[in-house]
Short mmCIF file of C-alpha atoms and ligand atoms in Angstrom, two decimals:
data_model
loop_
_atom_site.label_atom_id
_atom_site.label_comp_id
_atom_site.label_asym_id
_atom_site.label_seq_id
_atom_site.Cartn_x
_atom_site.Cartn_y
_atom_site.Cartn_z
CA UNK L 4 -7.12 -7.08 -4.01
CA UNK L 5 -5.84 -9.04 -1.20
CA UNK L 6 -2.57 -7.73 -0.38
CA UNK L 7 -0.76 -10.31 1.03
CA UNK L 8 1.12 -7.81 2.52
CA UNK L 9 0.01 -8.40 6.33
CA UNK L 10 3.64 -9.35 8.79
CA UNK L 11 5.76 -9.08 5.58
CA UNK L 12 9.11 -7.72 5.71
CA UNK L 13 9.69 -5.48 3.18
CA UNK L 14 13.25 -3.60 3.15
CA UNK L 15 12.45 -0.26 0.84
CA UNK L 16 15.66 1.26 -0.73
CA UNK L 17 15.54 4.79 -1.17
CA UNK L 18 18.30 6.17 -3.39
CA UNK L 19 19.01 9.63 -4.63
CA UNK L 20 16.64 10.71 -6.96
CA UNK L 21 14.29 13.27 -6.73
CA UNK L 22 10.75 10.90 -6.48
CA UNK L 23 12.13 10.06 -2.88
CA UNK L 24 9.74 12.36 -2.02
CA UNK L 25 7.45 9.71 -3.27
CA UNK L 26 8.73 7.00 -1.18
CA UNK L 27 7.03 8.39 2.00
CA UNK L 28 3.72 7.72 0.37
CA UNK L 29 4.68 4.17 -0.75
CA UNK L 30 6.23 3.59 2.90
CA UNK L 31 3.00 4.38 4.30
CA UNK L 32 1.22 2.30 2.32
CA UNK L 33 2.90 -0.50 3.06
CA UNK L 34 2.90 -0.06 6.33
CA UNK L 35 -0.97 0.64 6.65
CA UNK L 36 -1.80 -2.64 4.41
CA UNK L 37 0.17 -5.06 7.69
CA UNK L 38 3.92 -4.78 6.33
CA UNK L 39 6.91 -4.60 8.44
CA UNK L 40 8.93 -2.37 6.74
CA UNK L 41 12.63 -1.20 6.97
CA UNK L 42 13.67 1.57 4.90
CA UNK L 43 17.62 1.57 3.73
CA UNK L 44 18.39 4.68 2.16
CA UNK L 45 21.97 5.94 0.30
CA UNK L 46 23.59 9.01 1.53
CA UNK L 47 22.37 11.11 -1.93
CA UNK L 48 18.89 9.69 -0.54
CA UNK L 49 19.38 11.62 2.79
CA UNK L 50 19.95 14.68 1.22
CA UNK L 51 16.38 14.65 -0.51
CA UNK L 52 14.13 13.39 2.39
CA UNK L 53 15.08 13.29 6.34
CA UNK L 54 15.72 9.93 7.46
CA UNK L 55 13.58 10.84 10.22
CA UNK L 56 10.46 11.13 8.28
CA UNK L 57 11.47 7.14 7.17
CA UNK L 58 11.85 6.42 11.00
CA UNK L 59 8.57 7.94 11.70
CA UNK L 60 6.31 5.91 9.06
CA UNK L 61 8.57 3.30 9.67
CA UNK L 62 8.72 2.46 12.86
CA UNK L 63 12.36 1.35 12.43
CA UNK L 64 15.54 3.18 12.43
CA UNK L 65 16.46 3.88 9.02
CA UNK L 66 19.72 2.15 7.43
CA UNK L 67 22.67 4.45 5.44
CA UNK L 68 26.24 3.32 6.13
CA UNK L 69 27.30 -0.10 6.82
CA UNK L 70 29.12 0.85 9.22
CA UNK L 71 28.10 4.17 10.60
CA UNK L 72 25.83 2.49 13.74
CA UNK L 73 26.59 -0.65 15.09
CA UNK L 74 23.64 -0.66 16.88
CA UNK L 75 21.54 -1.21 13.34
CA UNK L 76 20.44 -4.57 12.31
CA UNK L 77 23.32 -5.63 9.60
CA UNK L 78 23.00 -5.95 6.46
CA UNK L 79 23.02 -10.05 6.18
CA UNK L 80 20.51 -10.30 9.28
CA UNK L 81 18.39 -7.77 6.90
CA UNK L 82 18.72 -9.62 3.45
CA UNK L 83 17.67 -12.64 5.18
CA UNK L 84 14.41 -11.82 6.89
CA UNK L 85 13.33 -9.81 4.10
CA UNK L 86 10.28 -10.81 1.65
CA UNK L 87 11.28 -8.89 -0.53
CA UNK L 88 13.71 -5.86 -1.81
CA UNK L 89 11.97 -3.15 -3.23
CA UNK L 90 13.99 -0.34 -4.57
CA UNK L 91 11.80 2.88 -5.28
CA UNK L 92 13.09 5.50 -6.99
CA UNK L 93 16.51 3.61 -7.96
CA UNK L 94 18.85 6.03 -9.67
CA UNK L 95 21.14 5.14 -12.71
CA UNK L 96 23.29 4.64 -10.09
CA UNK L 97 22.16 2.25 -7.66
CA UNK L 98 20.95 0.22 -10.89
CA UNK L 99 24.60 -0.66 -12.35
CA UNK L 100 26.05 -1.07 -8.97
CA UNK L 101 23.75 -3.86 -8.29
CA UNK L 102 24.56 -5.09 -11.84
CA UNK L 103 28.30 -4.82 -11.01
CA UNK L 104 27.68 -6.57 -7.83
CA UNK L 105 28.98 -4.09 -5.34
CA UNK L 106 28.25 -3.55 -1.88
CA UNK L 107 29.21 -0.18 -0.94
CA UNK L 108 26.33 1.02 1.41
CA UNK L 109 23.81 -0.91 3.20
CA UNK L 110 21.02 -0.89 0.40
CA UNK L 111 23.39 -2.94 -2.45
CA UNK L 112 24.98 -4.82 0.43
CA UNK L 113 21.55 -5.71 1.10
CA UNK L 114 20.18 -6.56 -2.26
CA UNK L 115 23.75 -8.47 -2.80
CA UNK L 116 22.68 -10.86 0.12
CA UNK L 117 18.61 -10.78 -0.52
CA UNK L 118 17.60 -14.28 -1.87
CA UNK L 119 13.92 -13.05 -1.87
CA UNK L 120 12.34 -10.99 -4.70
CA UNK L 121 13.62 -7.67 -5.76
CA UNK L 122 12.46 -5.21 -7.18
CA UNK L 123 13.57 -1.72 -8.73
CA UNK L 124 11.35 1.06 -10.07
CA UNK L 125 13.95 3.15 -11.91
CA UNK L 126 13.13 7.02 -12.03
CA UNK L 127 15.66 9.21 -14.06
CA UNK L 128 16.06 12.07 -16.34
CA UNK L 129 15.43 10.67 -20.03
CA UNK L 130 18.72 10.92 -21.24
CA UNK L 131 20.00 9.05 -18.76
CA UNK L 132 16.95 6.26 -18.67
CA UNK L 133 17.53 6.01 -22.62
CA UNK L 134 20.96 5.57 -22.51
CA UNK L 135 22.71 2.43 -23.53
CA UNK L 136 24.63 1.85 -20.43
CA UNK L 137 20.87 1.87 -18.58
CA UNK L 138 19.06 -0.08 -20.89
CA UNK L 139 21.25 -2.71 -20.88
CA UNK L 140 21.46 -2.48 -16.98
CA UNK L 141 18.13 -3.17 -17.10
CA UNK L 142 17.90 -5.65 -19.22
CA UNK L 143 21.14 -7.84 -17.26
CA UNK L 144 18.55 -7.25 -14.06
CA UNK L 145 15.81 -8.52 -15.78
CA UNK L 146 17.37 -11.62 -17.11
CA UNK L 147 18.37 -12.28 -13.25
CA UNK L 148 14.96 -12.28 -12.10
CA UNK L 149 15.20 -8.77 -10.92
CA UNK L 150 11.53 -7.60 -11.32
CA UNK L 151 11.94 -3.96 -13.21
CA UNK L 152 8.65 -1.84 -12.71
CA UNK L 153 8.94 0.55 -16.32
CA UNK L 154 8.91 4.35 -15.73
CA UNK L 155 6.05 6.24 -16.95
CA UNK L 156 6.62 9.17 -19.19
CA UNK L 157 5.58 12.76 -18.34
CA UNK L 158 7.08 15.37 -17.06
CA UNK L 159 10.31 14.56 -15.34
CA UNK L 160 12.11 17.00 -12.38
CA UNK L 161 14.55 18.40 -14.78
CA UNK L 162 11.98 20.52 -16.84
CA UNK L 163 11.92 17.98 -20.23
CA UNK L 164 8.83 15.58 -20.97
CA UNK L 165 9.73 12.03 -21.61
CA UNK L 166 10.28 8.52 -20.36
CA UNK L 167 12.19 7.88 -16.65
CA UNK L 168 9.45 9.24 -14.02
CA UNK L 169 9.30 6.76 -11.18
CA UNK L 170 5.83 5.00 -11.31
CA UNK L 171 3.13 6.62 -8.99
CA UNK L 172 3.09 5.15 -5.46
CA UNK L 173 0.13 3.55 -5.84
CA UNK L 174 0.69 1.98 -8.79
CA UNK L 175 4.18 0.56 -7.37
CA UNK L 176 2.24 -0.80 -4.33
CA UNK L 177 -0.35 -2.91 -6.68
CA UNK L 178 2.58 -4.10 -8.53
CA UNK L 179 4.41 -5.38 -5.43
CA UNK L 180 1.38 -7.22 -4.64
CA UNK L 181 0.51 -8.86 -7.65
CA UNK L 182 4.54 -10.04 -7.29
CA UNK L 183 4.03 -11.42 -4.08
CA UNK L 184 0.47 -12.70 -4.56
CA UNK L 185 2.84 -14.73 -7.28
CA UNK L 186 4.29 -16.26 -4.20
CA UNK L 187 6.51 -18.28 -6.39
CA UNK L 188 10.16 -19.40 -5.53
CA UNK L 189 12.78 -16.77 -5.97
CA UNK L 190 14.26 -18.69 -9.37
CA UNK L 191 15.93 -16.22 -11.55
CA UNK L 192 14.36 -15.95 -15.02
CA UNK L 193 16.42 -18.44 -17.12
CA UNK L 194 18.10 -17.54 -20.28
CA UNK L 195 19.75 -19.20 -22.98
CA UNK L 196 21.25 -18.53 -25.99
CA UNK L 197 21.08 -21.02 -28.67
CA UNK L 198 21.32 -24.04 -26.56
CA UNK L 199 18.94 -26.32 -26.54
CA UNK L 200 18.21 -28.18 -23.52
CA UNK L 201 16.45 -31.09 -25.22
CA UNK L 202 16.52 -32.76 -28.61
CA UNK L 203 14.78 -30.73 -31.22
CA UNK L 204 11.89 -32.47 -32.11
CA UNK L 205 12.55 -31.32 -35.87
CA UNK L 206 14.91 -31.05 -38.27
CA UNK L 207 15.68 -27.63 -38.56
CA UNK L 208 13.57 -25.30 -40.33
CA UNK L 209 14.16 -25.29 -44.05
CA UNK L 210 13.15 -21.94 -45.40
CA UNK L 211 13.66 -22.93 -49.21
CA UNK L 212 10.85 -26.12 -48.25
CA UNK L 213 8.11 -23.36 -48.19
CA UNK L 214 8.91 -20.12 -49.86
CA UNK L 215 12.46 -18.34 -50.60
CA UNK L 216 13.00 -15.32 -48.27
CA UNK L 217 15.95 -12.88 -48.64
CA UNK L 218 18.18 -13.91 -45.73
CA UNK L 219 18.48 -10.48 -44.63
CA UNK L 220 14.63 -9.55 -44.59
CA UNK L 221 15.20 -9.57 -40.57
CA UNK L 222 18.05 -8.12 -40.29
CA UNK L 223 18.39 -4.68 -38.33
CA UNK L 224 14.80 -5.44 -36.33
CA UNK L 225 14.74 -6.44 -32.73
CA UNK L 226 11.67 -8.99 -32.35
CA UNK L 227 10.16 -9.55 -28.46
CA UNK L 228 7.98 -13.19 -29.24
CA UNK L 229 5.71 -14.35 -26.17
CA UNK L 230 4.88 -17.96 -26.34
CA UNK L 231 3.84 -20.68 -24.41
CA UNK L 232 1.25 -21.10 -21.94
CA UNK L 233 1.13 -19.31 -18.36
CA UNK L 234 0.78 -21.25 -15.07
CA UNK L 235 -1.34 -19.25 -12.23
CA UNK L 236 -0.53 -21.19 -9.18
CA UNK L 237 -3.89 -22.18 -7.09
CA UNK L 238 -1.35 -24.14 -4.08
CA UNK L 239 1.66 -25.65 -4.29
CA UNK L 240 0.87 -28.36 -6.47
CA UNK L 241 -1.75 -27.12 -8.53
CA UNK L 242 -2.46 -24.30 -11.18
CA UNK L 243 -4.35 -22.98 -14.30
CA UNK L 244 -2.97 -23.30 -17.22
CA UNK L 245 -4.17 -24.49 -20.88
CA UNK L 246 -2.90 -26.95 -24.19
CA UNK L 247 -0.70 -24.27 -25.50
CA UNK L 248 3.00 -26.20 -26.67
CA UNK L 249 4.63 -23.10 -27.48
CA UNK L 250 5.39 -24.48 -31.27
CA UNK L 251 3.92 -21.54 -33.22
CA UNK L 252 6.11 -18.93 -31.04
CA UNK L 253 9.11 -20.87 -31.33
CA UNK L 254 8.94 -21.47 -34.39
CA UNK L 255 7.74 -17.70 -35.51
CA UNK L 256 11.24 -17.24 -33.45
CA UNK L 257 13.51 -19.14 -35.42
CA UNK L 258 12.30 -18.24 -38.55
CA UNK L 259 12.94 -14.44 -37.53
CA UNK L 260 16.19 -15.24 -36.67
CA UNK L 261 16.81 -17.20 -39.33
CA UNK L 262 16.09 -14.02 -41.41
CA UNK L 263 18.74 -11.83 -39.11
CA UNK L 264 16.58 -10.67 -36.70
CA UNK L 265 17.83 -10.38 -32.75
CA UNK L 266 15.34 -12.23 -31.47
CA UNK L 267 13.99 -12.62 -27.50
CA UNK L 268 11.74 -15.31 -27.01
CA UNK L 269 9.81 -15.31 -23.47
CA UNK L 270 8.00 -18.84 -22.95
CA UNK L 271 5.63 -19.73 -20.61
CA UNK L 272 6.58 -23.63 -19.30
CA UNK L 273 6.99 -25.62 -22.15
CA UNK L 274 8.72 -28.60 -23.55
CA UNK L 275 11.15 -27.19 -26.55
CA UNK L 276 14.47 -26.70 -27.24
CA UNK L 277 15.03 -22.43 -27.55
CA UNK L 278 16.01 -22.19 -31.62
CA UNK L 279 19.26 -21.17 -32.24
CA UNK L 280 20.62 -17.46 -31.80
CA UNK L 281 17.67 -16.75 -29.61
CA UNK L 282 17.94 -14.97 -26.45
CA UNK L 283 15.65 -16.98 -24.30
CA UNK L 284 13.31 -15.35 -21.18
CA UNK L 285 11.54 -18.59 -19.39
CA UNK L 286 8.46 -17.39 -17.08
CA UNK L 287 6.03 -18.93 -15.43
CA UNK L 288 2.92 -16.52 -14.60
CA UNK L 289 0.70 -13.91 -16.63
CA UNK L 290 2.81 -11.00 -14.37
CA UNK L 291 6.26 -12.97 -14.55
CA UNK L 292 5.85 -12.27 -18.18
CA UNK L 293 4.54 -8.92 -18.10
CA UNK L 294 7.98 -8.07 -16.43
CA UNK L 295 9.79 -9.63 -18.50
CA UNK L 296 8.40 -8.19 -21.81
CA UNK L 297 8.36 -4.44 -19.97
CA UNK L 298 11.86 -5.33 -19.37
CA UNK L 299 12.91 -5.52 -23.49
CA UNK L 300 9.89 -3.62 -25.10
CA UNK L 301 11.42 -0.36 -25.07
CA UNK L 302 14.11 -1.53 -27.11
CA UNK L 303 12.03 -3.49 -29.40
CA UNK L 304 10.71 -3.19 -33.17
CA UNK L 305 8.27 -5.60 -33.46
CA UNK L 306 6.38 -7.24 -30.94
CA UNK L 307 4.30 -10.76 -31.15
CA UNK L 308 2.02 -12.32 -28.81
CA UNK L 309 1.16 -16.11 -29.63
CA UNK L 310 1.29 -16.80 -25.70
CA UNK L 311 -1.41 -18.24 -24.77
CA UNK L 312 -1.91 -16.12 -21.18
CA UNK L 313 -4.26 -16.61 -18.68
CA UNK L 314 -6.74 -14.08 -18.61
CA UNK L 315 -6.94 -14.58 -14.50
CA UNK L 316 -5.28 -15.69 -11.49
CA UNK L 317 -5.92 -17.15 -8.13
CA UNK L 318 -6.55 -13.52 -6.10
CA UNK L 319 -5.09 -15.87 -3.37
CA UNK L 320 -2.75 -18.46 -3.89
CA UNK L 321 -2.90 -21.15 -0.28
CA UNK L 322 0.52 -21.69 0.63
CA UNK L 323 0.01 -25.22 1.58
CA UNK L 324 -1.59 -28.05 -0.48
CA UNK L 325 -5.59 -27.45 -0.57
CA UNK L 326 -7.03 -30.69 1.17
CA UNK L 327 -10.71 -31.98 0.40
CA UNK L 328 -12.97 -32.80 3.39
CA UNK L 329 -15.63 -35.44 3.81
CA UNK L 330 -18.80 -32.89 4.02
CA UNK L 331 -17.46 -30.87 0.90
CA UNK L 332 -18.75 -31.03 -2.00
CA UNK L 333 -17.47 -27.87 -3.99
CA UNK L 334 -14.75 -25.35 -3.74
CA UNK L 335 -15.03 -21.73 -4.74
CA UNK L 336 -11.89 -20.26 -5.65
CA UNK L 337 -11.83 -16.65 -6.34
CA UNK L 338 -10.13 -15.26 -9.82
CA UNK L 339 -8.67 -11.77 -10.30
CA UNK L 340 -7.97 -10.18 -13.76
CA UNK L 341 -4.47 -10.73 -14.99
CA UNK L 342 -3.01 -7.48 -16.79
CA UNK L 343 -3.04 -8.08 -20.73
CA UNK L 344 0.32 -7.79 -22.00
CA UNK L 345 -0.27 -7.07 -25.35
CA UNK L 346 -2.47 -4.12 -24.75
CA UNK L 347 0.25 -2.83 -22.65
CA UNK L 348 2.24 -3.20 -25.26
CA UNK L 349 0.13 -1.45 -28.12
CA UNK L 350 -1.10 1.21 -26.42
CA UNK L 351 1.72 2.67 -25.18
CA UNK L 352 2.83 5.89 -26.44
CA UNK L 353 6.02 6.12 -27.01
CA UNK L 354 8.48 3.66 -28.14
CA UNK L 355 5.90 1.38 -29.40
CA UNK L 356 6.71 -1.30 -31.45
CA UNK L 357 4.88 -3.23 -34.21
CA UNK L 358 2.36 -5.39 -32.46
CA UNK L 359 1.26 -8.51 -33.83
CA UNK L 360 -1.48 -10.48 -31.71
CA UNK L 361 -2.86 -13.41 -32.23
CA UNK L 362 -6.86 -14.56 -31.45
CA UNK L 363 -7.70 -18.22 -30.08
CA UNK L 364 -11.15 -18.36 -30.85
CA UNK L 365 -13.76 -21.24 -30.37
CA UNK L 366 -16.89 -19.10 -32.41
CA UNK L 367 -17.65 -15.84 -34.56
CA UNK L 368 -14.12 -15.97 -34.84
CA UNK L 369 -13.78 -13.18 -37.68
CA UNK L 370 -15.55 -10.86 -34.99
CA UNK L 371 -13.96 -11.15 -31.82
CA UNK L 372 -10.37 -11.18 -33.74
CA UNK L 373 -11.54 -7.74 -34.71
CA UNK L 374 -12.49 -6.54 -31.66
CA UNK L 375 -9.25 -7.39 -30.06
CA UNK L 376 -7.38 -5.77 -33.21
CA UNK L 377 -9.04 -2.66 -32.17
CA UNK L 378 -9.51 -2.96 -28.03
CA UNK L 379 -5.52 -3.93 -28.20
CA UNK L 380 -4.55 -1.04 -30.43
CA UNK L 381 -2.75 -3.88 -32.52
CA UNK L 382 -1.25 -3.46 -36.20
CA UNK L 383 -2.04 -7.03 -37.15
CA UNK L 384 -4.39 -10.03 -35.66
CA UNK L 385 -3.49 -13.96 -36.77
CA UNK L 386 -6.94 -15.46 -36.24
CA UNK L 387 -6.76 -19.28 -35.29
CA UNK L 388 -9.95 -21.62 -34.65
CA UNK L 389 -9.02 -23.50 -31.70
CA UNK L 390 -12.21 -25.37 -31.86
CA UNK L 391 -10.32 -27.82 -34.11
CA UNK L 392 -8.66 -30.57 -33.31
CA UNK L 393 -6.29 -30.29 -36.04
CA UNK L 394 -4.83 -27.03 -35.77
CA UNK L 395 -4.34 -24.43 -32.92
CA UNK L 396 -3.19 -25.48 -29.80
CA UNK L 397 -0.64 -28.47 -29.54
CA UNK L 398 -0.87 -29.50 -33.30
CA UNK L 399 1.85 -29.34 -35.30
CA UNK L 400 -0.07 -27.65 -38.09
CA UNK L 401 -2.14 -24.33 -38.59
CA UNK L 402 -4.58 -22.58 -40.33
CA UNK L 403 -4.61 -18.55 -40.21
CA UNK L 404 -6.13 -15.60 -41.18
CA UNK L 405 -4.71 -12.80 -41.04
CA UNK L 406 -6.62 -8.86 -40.14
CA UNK L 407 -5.27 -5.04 -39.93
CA UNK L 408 -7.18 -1.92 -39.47
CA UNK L 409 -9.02 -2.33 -43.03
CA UNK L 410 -9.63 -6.14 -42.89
CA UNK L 411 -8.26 -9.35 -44.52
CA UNK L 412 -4.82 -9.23 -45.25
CA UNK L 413 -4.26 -13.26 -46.01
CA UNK L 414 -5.14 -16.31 -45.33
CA UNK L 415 -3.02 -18.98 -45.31
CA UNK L 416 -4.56 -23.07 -45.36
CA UNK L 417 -3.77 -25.87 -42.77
CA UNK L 418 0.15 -26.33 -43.29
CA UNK L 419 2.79 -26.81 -40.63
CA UNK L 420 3.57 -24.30 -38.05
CA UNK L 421 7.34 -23.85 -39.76
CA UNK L 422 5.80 -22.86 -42.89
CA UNK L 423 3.31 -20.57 -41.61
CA UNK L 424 5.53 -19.05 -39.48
CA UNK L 425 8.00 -18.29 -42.75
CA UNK L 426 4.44 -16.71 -44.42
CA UNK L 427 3.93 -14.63 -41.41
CA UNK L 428 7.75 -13.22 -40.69
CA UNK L 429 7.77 -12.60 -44.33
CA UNK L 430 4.70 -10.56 -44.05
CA UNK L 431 5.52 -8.69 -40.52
CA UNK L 432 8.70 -7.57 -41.47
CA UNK L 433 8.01 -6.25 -44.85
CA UNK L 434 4.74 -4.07 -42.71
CA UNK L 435 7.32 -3.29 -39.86
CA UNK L 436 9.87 -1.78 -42.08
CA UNK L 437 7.38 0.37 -43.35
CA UNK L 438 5.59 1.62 -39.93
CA UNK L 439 9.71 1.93 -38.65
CA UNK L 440 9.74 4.58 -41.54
CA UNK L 441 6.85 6.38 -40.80
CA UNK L 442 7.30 6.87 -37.09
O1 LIG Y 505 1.43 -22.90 -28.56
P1 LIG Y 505 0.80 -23.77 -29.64
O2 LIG Y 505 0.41 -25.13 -29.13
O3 LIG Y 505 1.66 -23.80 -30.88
O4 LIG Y 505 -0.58 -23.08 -30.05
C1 LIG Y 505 -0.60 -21.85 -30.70
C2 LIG Y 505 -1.69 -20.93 -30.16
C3 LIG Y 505 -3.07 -21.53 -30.47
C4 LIG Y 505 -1.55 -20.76 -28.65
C5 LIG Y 505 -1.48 -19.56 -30.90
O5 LIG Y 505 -1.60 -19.73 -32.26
C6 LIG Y 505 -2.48 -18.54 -30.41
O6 LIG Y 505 -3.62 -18.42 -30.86
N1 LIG Y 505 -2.05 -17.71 -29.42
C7 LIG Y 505 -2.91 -16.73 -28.71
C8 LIG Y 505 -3.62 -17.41 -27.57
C9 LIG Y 505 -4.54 -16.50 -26.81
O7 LIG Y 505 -4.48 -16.47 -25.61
O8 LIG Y 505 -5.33 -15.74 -27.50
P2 LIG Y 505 -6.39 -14.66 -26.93
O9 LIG Y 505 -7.37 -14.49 -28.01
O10 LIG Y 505 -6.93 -15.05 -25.57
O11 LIG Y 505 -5.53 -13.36 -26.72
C10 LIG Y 505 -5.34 -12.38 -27.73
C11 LIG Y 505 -3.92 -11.86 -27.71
O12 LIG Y 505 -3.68 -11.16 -26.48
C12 LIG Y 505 -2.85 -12.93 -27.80
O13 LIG Y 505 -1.84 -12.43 -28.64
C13 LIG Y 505 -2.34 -13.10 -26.38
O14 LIG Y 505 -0.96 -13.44 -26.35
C14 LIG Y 505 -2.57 -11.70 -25.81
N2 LIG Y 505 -2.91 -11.67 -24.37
C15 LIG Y 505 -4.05 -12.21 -23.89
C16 LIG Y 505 -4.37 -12.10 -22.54
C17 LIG Y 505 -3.46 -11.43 -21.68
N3 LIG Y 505 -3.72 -11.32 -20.38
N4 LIG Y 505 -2.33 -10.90 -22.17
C18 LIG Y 505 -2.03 -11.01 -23.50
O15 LIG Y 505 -0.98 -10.53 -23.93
#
């Protein structure tokens, strides 16, 4: 991969957990892929790693206080040079004082001012990760753009096995640079709730029009939709993308809550109003909505993916507008794999939710649904033939089939989106409720 890290300035937070140690390794890889980087650290940091070792890979003098050396470049002068925040480990701590908006040592003051990307890898006893006060940290950081790199699981400092050990360096450093490959204004991931910001299309959703559901069939499950197309940028003006509206997810999202479901919805650019009650995520790239669905799986009981994401991006995206010349008559542009969200999703290993994915296929549908059932560790596939016209992508109507583990489990014929969305929630929650029981 490219790294697009080359004259970058990177300001690395250190805070007080124990993977500081980790930090070093992460500093030096930034440094030996071009980046200028400038490492603030809080006093618990300091107590874990010498600031000297910082200095040393560094080449800059480490930040702590505000105050304590007026010689150091300030905090403002920091925030605004910086491409980018990256906070790795950040404690409990450091996570709901930027939340809270404080600016009590030089690495919040910093992010407080920092109009370029940040990002946090959190790293944590379990406990702590898991509780509510963290989660919902996380989430509030998420929903302001804040890119959240998920913990792994394993075994943590404090002797107990479980989720809240700060991502391995290396991993951290080819997350950073699929971010900033992304190159993508800093615009804080949008949410709404209930709001629509244009006129609905439709007349809301009539459940009784298609089959009677028992209002509360939703209620108690937390539902993470994907929808929409992605956009990989190419330059400033172009990108990938494909025909996807967004109608099945949105409307697979108001039916849920409908049924009393607490539903998030992250969409890929589109042109619909969110459905009411639904906690609204809008992204624009295949890794924008990785982060975004990392940021709410955990908490999540069923998860569907009807986005339609691009399978690869530009591996460099030309920061100016890509101009034709006279003698040229082709352009190579080189693609890099995107990560697939949904196996990320269904093969994790704890905290996994339902996962529900759907298969745009052009030929031997029936087949490669399968395979993706079983290569994306999925409880259900909704197989659509995108080869027609009248169904699939951008129609307002669809025809689906419907696979687990041991084959057909419906089919249901061309009808609108709304009603086959009220055939599939019907279906998803009744098979949720009965894998929430068993695990
Ligand atoms: O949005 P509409 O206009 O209403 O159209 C609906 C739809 C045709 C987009 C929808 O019904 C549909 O089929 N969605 C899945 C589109 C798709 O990309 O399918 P796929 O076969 O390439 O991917 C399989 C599954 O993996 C999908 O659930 C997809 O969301 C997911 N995926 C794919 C690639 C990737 N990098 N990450 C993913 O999560």
């Amino acid at each position: 991969m490219d790294t697009q890290l080359k004259n970058r300035k990177i300001v690395l937070g250190v805070t007080g957990g124990i993977a500081a140690y980790k930090s070093c390794t992460l500093c030096r890889l930034l440094v030996k892929a071009g980046a200028d980087v400038f490492v603030c650290m809080t006093e618990a940091a300091t107590h874990l790693v010498g600031s000297d070792t910082f200095e040393a890979l560094s080449g800059h003098k480490v930040s702590i206080g505000i105050f304590s050396d007026t010689k150091s470049i300030s905090h403002i002068a920091l925030a605004k040079d910086a491409d980018m925040v990256l906070i790795a480990p950040a404690t409990a701590n450091t996570l709901g004082k930027i939340v809270a908006g404080m600016a009590d040592n030089m690495l919040t003051a910093v992010t407080l001012a920092a109009t370029c990307p940040v990002v946090v890898a959190p790293s944590m006893n379990t406990n702590m990760y898991h509780n509510i006060a963290t989660q919902e940290n996380l989430k509030t950081l998420a929903r302001r753009g804040i890119y959240v790199i998920t913990p792994a699981s394993g075994d943590l400092a404090c002797g107990v096995v479980g989720d809240g050990r700060m991502k391995e360096p290396e991993d951290i450093f080819e997350d950073i640079c699929s971010i900033l490959n992304d190159r993508l204004p800093h615009t804080p991931l949008m949410i709404e709730n209930g709001q629509g910001r244009l006129p609905s299309p439709k007349a809301p959703l009539e459940l009784t029009q298609t089959k009677l559901l028992p209002k509360s069939l939703g209620l108690g499950f937390k539902v993470l939709i994907t929808a929409g197309p992605t956009e990989e940028q190419i330059d400033p003006v172009r990108y990938i993308s494909n025909n996807s509206s967004g109608k099945m997810g949105f409307y697979l999202a108001q039916v849920a809550a409908q049924l009393g479901a607490d539903v998030t919805l992250i969409s890929g650019p589109v042109n619909l109003p969110t459905p009411q009650g639904v906690r609204r995520i809008d992204v624009k790239s295949a890794v924008q909505m990785l982060h975004a669905v990392e940021a709410f799986v955990t908490d999540s009981d069923i998860m569907i993916g009807t986005a339609a994401v691009a399978d690869f991006r530009c591996e460099n995206i030309s920061p100016i507008k890509i101009k034709k010349t006279e003698d040229q008559d082709s352009l190579t542009i080189k693609l890099v794999k995107n990560p697939d969200i949904l196996a990320t999703v269904g093969k994790r290993e704890v905290q996994r939710p339902y996962t529900v994915g759907f298969a745009a296929e052009t030929n031997n549908c029936e087949e490669h649904a399968k395979e993706k059932l079983v290569r994306k560790n999925l409880d259900l596939i909704v197989l659509n033939d995108v080869s027609r016209q009248d169904i699939g992508f951008n129609s307002d109507d669809n025809e689906v089939t419907v696979f687990d583990k041991d084959g057909q489990v419906a089919h249901f014929d061309k009808q609108s989106k709304q009603t086959i969305a009220t055939f599939l929630m019907d279906l998803i929650f009744k098979a949720a409720k009965q894998y929430k029981n068993a695990n």
